[in-house]
PDB file of C-alpha atoms in Angstrom:
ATOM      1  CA  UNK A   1      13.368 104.663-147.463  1.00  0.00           C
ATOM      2  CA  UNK A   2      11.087 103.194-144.949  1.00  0.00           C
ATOM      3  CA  UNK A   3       9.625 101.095-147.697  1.00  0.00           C
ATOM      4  CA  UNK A   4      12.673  99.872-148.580  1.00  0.00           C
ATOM      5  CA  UNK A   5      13.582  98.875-145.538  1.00  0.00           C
ATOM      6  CA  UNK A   6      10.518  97.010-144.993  1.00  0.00           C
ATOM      7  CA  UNK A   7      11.211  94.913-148.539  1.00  0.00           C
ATOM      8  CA  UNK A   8      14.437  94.105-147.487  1.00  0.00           C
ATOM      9  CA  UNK A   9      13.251  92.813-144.009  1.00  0.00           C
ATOM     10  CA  UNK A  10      10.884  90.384-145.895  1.00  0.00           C
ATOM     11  CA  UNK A  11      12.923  89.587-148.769  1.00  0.00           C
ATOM     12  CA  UNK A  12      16.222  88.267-147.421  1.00  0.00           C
ATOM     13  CA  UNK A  13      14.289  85.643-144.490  1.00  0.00           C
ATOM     14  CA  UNK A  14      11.673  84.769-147.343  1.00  0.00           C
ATOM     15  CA  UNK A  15      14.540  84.031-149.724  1.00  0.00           C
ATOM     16  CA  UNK A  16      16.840  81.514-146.959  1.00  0.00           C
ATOM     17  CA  UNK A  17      13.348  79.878-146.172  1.00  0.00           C
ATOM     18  CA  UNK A  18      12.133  79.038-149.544  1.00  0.00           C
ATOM     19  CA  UNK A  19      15.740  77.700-150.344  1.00  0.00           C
ATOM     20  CA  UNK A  20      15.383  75.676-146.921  1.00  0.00           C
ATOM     21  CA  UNK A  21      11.916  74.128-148.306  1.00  0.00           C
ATOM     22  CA  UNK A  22      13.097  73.706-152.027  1.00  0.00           C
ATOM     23  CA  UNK A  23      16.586  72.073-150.702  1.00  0.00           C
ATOM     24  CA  UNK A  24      15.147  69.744-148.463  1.00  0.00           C
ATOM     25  CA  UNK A  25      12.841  68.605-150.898  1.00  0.00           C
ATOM     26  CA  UNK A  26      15.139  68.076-153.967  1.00  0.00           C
ATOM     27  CA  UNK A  27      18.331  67.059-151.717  1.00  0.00           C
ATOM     28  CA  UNK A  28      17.044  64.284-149.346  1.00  0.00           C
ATOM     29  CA  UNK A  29      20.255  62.715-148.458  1.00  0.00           C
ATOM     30  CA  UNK A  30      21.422  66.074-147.531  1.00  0.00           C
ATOM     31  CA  UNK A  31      21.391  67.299-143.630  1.00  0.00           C
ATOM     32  CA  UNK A  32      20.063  69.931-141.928  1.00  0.00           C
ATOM     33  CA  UNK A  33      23.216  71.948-142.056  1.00  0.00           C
ATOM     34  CA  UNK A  34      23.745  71.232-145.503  1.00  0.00           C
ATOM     35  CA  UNK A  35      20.392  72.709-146.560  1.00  0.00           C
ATOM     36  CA  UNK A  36      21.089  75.690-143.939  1.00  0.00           C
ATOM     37  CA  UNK A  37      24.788  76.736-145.599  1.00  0.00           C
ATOM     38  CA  UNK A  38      23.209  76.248-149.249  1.00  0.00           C
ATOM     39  CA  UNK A  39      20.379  78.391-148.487  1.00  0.00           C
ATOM     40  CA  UNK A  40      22.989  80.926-146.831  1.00  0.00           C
ATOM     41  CA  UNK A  41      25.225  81.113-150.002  1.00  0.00           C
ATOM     42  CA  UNK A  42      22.150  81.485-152.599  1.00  0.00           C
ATOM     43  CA  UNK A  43      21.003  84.404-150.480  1.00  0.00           C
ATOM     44  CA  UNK A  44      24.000  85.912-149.935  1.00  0.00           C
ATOM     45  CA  UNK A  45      24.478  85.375-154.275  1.00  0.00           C
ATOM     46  CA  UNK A  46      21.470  87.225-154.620  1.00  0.00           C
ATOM     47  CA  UNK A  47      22.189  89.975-152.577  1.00  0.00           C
ATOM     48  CA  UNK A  48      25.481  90.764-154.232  1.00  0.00           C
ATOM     49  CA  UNK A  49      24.289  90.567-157.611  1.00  0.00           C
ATOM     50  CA  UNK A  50      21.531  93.269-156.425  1.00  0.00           C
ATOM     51  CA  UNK A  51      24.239  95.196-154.792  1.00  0.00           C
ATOM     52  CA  UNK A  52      26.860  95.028-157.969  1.00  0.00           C
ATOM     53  CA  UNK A  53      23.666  95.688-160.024  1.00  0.00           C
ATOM     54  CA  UNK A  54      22.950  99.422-157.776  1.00  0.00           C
ATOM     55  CA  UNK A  55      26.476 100.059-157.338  1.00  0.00           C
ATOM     56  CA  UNK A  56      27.481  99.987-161.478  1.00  0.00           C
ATOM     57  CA  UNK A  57      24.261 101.633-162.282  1.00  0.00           C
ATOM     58  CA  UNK A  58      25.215 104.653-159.737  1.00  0.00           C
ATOM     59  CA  UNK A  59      28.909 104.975-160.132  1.00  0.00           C
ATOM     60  CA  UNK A  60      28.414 105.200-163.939  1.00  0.00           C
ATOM     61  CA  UNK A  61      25.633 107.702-163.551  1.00  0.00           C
ATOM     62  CA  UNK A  62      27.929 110.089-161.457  1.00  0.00           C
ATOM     63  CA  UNK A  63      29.578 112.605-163.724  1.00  0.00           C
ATOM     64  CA  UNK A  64      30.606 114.572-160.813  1.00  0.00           C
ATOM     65  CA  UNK A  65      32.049 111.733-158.089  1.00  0.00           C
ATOM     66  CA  UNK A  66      31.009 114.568-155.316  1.00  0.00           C
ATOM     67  CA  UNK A  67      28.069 116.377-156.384  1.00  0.00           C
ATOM     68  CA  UNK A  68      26.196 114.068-158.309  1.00  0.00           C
ATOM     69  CA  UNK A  69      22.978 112.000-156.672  1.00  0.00           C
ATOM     70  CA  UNK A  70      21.195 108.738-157.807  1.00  0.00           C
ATOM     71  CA  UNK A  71      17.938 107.614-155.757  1.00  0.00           C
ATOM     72  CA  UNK A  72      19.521 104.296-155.851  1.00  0.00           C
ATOM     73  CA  UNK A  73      22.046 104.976-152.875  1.00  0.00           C
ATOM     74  CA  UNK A  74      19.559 105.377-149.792  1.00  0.00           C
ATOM     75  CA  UNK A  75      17.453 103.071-151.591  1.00  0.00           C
ATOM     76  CA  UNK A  76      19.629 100.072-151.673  1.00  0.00           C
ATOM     77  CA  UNK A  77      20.818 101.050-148.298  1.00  0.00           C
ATOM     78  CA  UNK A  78      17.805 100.493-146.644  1.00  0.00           C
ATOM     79  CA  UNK A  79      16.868  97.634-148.760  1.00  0.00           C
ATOM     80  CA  UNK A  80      20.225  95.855-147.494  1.00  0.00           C
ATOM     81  CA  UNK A  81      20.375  96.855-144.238  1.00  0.00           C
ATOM     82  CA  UNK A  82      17.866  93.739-143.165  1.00  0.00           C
ATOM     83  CA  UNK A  83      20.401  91.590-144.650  1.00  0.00           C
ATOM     84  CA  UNK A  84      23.319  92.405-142.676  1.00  0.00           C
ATOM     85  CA  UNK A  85      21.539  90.867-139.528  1.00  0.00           C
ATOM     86  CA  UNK A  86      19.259  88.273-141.302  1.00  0.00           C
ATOM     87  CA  UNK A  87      22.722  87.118-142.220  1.00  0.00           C
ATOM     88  CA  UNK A  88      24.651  87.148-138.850  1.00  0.00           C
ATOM     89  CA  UNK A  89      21.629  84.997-137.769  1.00  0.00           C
ATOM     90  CA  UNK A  90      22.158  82.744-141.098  1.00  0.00           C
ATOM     91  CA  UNK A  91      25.635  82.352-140.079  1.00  0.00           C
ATOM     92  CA  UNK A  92      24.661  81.745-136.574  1.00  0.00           C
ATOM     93  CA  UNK A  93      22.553  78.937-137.352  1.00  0.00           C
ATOM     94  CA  UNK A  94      24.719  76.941-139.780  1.00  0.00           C
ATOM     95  CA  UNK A  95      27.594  76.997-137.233  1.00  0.00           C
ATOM     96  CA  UNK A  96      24.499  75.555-135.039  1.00  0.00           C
ATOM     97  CA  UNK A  97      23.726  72.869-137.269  1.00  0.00           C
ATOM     98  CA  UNK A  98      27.119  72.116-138.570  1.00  0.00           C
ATOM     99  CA  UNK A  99      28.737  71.152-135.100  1.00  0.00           C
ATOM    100  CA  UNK A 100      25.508  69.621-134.472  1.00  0.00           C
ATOM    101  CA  UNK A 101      24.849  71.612-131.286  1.00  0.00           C
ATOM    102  CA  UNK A 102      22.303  70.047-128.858  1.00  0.00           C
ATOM    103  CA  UNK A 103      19.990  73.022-128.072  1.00  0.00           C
ATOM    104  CA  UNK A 104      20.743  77.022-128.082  1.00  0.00           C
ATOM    105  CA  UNK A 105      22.601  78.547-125.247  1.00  0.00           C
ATOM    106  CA  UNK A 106      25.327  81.338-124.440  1.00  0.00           C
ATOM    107  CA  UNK A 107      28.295  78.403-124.842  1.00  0.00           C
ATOM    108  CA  UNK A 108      26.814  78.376-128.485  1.00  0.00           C
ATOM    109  CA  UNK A 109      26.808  81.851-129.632  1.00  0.00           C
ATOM    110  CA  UNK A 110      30.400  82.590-128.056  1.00  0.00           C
ATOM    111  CA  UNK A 111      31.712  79.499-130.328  1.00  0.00           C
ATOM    112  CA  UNK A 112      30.092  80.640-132.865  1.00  0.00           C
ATOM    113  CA  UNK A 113      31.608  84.829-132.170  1.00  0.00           C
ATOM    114  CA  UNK A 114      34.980  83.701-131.896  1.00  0.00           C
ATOM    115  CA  UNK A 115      34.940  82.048-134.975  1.00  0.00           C
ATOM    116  CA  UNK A 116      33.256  84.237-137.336  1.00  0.00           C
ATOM    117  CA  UNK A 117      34.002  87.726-135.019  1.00  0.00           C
ATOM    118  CA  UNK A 118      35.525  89.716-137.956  1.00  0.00           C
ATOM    119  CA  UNK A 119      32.605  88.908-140.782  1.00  0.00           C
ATOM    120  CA  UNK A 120      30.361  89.720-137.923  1.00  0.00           C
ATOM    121  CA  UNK A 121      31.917  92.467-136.402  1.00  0.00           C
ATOM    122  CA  UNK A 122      32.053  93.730-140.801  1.00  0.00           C
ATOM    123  CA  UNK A 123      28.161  93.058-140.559  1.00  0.00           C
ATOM    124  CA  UNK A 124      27.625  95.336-137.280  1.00  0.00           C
ATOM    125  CA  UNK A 125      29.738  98.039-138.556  1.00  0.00           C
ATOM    126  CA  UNK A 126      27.513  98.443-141.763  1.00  0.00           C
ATOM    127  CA  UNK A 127      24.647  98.351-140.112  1.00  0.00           C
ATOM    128  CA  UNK A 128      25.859 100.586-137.078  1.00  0.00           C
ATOM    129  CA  UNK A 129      28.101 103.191-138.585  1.00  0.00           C
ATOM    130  CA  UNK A 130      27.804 102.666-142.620  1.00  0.00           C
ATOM    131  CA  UNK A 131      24.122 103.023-142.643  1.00  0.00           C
ATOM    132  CA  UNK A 132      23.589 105.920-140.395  1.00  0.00           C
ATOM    133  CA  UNK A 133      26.374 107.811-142.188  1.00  0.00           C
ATOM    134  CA  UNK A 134      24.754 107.463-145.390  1.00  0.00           C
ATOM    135  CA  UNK A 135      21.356 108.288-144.700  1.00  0.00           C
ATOM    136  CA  UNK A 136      21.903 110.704-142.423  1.00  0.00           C
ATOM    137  CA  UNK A 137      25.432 112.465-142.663  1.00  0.00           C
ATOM    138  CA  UNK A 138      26.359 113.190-145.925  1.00  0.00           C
ATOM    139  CA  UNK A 139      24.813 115.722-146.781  1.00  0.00           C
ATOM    140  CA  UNK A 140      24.245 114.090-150.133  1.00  0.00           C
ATOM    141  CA  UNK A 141      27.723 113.904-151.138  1.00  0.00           C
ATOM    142  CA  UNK A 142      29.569 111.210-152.688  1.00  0.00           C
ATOM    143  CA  UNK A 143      27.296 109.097-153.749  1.00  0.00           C
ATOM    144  CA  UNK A 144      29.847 107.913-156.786  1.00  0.00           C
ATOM    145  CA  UNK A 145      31.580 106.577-153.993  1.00  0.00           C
ATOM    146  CA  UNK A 146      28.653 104.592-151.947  1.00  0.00           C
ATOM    147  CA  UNK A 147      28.090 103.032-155.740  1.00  0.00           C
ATOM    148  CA  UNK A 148      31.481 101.945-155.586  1.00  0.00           C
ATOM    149  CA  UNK A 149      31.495 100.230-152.457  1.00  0.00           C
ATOM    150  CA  UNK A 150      28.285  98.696-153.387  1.00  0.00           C
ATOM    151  CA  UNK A 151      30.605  96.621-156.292  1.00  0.00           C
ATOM    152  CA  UNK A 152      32.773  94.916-153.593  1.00  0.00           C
ATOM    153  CA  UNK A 153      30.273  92.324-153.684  1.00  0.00           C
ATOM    154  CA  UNK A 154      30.705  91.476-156.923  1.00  0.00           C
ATOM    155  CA  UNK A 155      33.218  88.086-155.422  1.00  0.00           C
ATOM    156  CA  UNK A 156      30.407  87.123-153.242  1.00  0.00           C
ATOM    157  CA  UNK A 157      28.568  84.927-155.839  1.00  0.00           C
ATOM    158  CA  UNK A 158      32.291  83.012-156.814  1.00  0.00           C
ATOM    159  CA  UNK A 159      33.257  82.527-153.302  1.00  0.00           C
ATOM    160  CA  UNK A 160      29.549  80.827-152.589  1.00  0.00           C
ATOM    161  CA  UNK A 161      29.697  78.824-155.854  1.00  0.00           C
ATOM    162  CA  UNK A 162      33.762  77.963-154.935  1.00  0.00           C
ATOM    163  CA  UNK A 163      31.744  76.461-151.333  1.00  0.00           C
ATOM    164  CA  UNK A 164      28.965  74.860-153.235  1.00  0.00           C
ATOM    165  CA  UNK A 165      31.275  72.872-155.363  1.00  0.00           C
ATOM    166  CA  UNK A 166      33.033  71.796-152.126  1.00  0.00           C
ATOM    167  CA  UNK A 167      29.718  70.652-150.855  1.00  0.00           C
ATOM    168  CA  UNK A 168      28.572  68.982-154.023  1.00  0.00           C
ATOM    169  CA  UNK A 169      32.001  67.053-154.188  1.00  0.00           C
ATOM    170  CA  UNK A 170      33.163  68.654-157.039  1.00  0.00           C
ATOM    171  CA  UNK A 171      35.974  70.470-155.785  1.00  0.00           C
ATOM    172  CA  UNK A 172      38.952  68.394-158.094  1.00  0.00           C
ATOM    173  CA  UNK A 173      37.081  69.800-161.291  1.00  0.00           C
ATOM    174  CA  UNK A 174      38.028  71.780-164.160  1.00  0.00           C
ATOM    175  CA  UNK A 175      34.769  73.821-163.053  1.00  0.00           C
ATOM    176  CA  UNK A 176      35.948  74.573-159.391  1.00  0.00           C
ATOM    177  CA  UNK A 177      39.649  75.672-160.666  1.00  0.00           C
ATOM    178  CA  UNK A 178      38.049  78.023-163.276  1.00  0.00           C
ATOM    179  CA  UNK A 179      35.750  79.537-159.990  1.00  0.00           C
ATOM    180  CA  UNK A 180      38.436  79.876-158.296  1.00  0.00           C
ATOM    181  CA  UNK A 181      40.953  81.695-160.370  1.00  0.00           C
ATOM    182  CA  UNK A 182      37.760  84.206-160.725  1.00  0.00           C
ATOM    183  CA  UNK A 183      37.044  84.538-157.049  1.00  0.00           C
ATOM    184  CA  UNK A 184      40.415  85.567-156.584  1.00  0.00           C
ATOM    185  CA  UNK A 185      40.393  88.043-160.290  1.00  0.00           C
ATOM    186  CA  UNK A 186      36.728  89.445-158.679  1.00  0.00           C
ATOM    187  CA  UNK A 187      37.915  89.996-154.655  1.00  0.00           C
ATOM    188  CA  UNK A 188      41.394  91.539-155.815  1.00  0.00           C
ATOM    189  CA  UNK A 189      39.718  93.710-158.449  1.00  0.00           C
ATOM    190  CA  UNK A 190      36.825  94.771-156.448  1.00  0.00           C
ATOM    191  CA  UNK A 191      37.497  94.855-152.745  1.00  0.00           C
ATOM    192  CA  UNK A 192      41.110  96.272-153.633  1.00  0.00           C
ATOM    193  CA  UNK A 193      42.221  97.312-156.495  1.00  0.00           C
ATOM    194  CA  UNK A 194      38.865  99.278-155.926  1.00  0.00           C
ATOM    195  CA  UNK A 195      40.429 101.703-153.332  1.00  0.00           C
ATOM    196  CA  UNK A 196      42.884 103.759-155.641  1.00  0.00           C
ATOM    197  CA  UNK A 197      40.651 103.570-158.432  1.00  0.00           C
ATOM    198  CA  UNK A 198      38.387 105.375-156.301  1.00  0.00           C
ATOM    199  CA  UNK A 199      40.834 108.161-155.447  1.00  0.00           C
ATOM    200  CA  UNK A 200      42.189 108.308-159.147  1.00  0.00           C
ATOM    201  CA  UNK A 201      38.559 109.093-160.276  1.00  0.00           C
ATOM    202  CA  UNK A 202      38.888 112.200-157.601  1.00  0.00           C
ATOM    203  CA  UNK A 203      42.054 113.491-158.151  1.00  0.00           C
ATOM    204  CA  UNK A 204      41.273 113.368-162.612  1.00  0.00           C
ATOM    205  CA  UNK A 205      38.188 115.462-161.464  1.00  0.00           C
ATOM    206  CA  UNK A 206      40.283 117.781-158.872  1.00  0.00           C
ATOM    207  CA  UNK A 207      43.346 117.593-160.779  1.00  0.00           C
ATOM    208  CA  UNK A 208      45.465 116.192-158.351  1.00  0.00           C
ATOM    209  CA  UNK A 209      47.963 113.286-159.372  1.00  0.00           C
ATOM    210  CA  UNK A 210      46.909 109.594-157.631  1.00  0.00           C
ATOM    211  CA  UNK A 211      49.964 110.048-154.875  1.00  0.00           C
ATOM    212  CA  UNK A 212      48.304 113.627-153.429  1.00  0.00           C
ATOM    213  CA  UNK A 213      45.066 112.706-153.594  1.00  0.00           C
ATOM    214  CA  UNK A 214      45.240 111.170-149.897  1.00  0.00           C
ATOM    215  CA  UNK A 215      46.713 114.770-148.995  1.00  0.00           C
ATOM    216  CA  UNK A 216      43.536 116.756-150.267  1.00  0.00           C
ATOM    217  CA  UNK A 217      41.314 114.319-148.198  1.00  0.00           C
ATOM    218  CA  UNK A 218      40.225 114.942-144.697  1.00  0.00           C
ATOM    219  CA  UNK A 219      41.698 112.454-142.186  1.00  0.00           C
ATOM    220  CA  UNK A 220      38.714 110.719-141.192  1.00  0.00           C
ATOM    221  CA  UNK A 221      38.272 109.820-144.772  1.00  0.00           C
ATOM    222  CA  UNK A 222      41.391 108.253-145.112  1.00  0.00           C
ATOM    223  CA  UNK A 223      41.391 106.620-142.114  1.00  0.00           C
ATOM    224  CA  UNK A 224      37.556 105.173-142.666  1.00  0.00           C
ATOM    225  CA  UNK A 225      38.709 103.875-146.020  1.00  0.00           C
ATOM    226  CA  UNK A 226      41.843 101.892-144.583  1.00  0.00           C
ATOM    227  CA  UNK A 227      39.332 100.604-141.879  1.00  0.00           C
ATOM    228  CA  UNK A 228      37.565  98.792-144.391  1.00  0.00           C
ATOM    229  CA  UNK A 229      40.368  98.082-146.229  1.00  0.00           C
ATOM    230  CA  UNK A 230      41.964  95.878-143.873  1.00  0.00           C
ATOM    231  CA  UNK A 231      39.960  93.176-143.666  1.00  0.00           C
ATOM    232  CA  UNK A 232      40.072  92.872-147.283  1.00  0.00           C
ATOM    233  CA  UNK A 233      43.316  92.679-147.611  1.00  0.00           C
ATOM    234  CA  UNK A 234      43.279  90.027-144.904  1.00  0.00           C
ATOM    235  CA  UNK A 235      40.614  87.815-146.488  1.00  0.00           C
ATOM    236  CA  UNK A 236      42.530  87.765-150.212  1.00  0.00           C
ATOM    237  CA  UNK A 237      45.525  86.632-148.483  1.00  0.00           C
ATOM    238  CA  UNK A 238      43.384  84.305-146.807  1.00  0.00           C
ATOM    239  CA  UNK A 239      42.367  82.893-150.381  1.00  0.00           C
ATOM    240  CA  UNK A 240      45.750  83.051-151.631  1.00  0.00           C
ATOM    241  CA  UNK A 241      46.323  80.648-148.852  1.00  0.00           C
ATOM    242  CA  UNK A 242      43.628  78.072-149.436  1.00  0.00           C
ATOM    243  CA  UNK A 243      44.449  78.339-153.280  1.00  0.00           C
ATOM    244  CA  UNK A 244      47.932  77.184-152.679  1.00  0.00           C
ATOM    245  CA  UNK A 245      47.287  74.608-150.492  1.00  0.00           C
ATOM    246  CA  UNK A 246      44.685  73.320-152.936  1.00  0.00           C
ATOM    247  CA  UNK A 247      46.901  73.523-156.011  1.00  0.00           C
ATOM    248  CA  UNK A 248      49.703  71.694-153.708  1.00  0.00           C
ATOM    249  CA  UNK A 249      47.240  69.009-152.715  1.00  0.00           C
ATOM    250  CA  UNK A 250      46.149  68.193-156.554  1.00  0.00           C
ATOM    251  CA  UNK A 251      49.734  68.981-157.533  1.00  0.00           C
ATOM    252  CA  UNK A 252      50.455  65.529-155.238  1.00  0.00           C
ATOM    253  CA  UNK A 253      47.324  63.754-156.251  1.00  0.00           C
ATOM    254  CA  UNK A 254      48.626  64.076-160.204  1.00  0.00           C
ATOM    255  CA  UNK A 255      51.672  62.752-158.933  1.00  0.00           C
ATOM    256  CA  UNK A 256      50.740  59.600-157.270  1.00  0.00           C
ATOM    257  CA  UNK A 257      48.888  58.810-160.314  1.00  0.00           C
ATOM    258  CA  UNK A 258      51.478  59.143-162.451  1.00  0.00           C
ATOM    259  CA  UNK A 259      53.815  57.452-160.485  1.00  0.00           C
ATOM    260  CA  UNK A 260      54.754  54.112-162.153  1.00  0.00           C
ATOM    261  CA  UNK A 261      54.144  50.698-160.655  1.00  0.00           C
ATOM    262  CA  UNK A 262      56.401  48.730-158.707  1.00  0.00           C
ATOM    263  CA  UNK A 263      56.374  44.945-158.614  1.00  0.00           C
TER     264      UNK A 263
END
């Protein structure tokens, strides 16, 4: 576990500065901010495919959803924990360099907090109550479940690309409509539609029908479950949003170019 820990600490800075170096390099015209959001997204990529990669392996390794153990959970855990703060400080420092702030200070960082307060408030949460739970309170239990959770990240590498694309000046492409019909397929499927599939798989075990199973659950676990929940449901509508006004705004570029002359 320690071990882990102490990969994951490494890994995730090593990874954003590399990118930073490599960027920089290959991407002169590009500013400092530019470099520092790229690097963010690539990291954060690789992180969810590592995540999506544990979380499969254990949930499909889990005969029993409450019994059964894989080494994987605590080990992934740890390894990702260093991520959830490298990654506050990621975000931290592109908001830095993106509203080209003239040197660090407190005016800064609460900018910066009431902007991104729920993805970092999401961030301290894992870290505070997620982590500690898992290694330390569950008696081994449900480790079907941690796998599942570990899937939700499954969107992260779409929603980076759909950014990237933006970036890149690509976003009125065939190739940034395609991404984005799959962020939204990935996010709904796995940060939602991921919730009662988790508590169908308990109640085919238990033999209790999908509409009880929240009845045969203790309280906190309900309740912990529509804590994270929430801001799922918030962010999809939030991409709902954007992917409406998007289609709108192309919707009225195709017109204008089909619009005939006038002499």
């Amino acid at each position: 576990m320690f071990t882990a820990l102490i990969c994951g600490a490494a890994a995730f800075p090593g990874l954003f500065y590399g990118f930073r170096v490599f960027l920089k390099r290959s991407f002169t015209g590009w500013s400092e901010a530019d470099v520092v959001r790229v690097s963010e997204r690539l990291v954060s990529s690789i992180h969810a495919c590592l995540a999506t990669a544990a979380g499969v392996t254990v949930a499909t390794s889990c005969r029993d959803v409450m019994t059964d153990s894989h080494w994987l959970v605590n080990a992934f855990v740890s390894f990702g924990a260093p991520y959830m703060v490298y990654d506050v400080y990621a975000m931290y420092l592109s908001h830095y360099h993106t509203h080209r702030v003239t040197g660090h200070s407190l005016q800064t960082l609460k900018a910066f907090l009431m902007k991104d307060w729920m993805m970092v408030l999401h961030h301290l949460a894992l870290v505070l109550i997620f982590l500690p739970i898992t290694l330390f309170f569950r008696r081994g239990l449900g480790d079907f479940f941690i796998g599942c959770f570990f899937t939700t990240e499954f969107s992260t590498p779409f929603v980076s690309i759909a950014r990237i694309l933006i970036q890149l000046g690509l976003d009125d492409t065939r190739l940034h409509r395609i991404n984005g019909v799959l962020v939204l397929l990935s996010f709904f499927t796995c940060r939602i539609l991921i919730f009662p599939y988790m508590y169908w798989m308990y109640g085919r075990q238990f033999g209790v029908p999908l509409h009880r199973v929240a009845f045969h659950l203790p309280l906190h676990c309900n309740l912990g479950n529509l804590v994270i929940l929430a801001p799922q449901v918030k962010w999809f509508i939030m991409l709902l949003r954007k992917a409406n006004r998007l289609y709108l705004r192309q919707n009225r570029g195709t017109g204008v170019k089909d619009r005939p002359k006038t002499h």
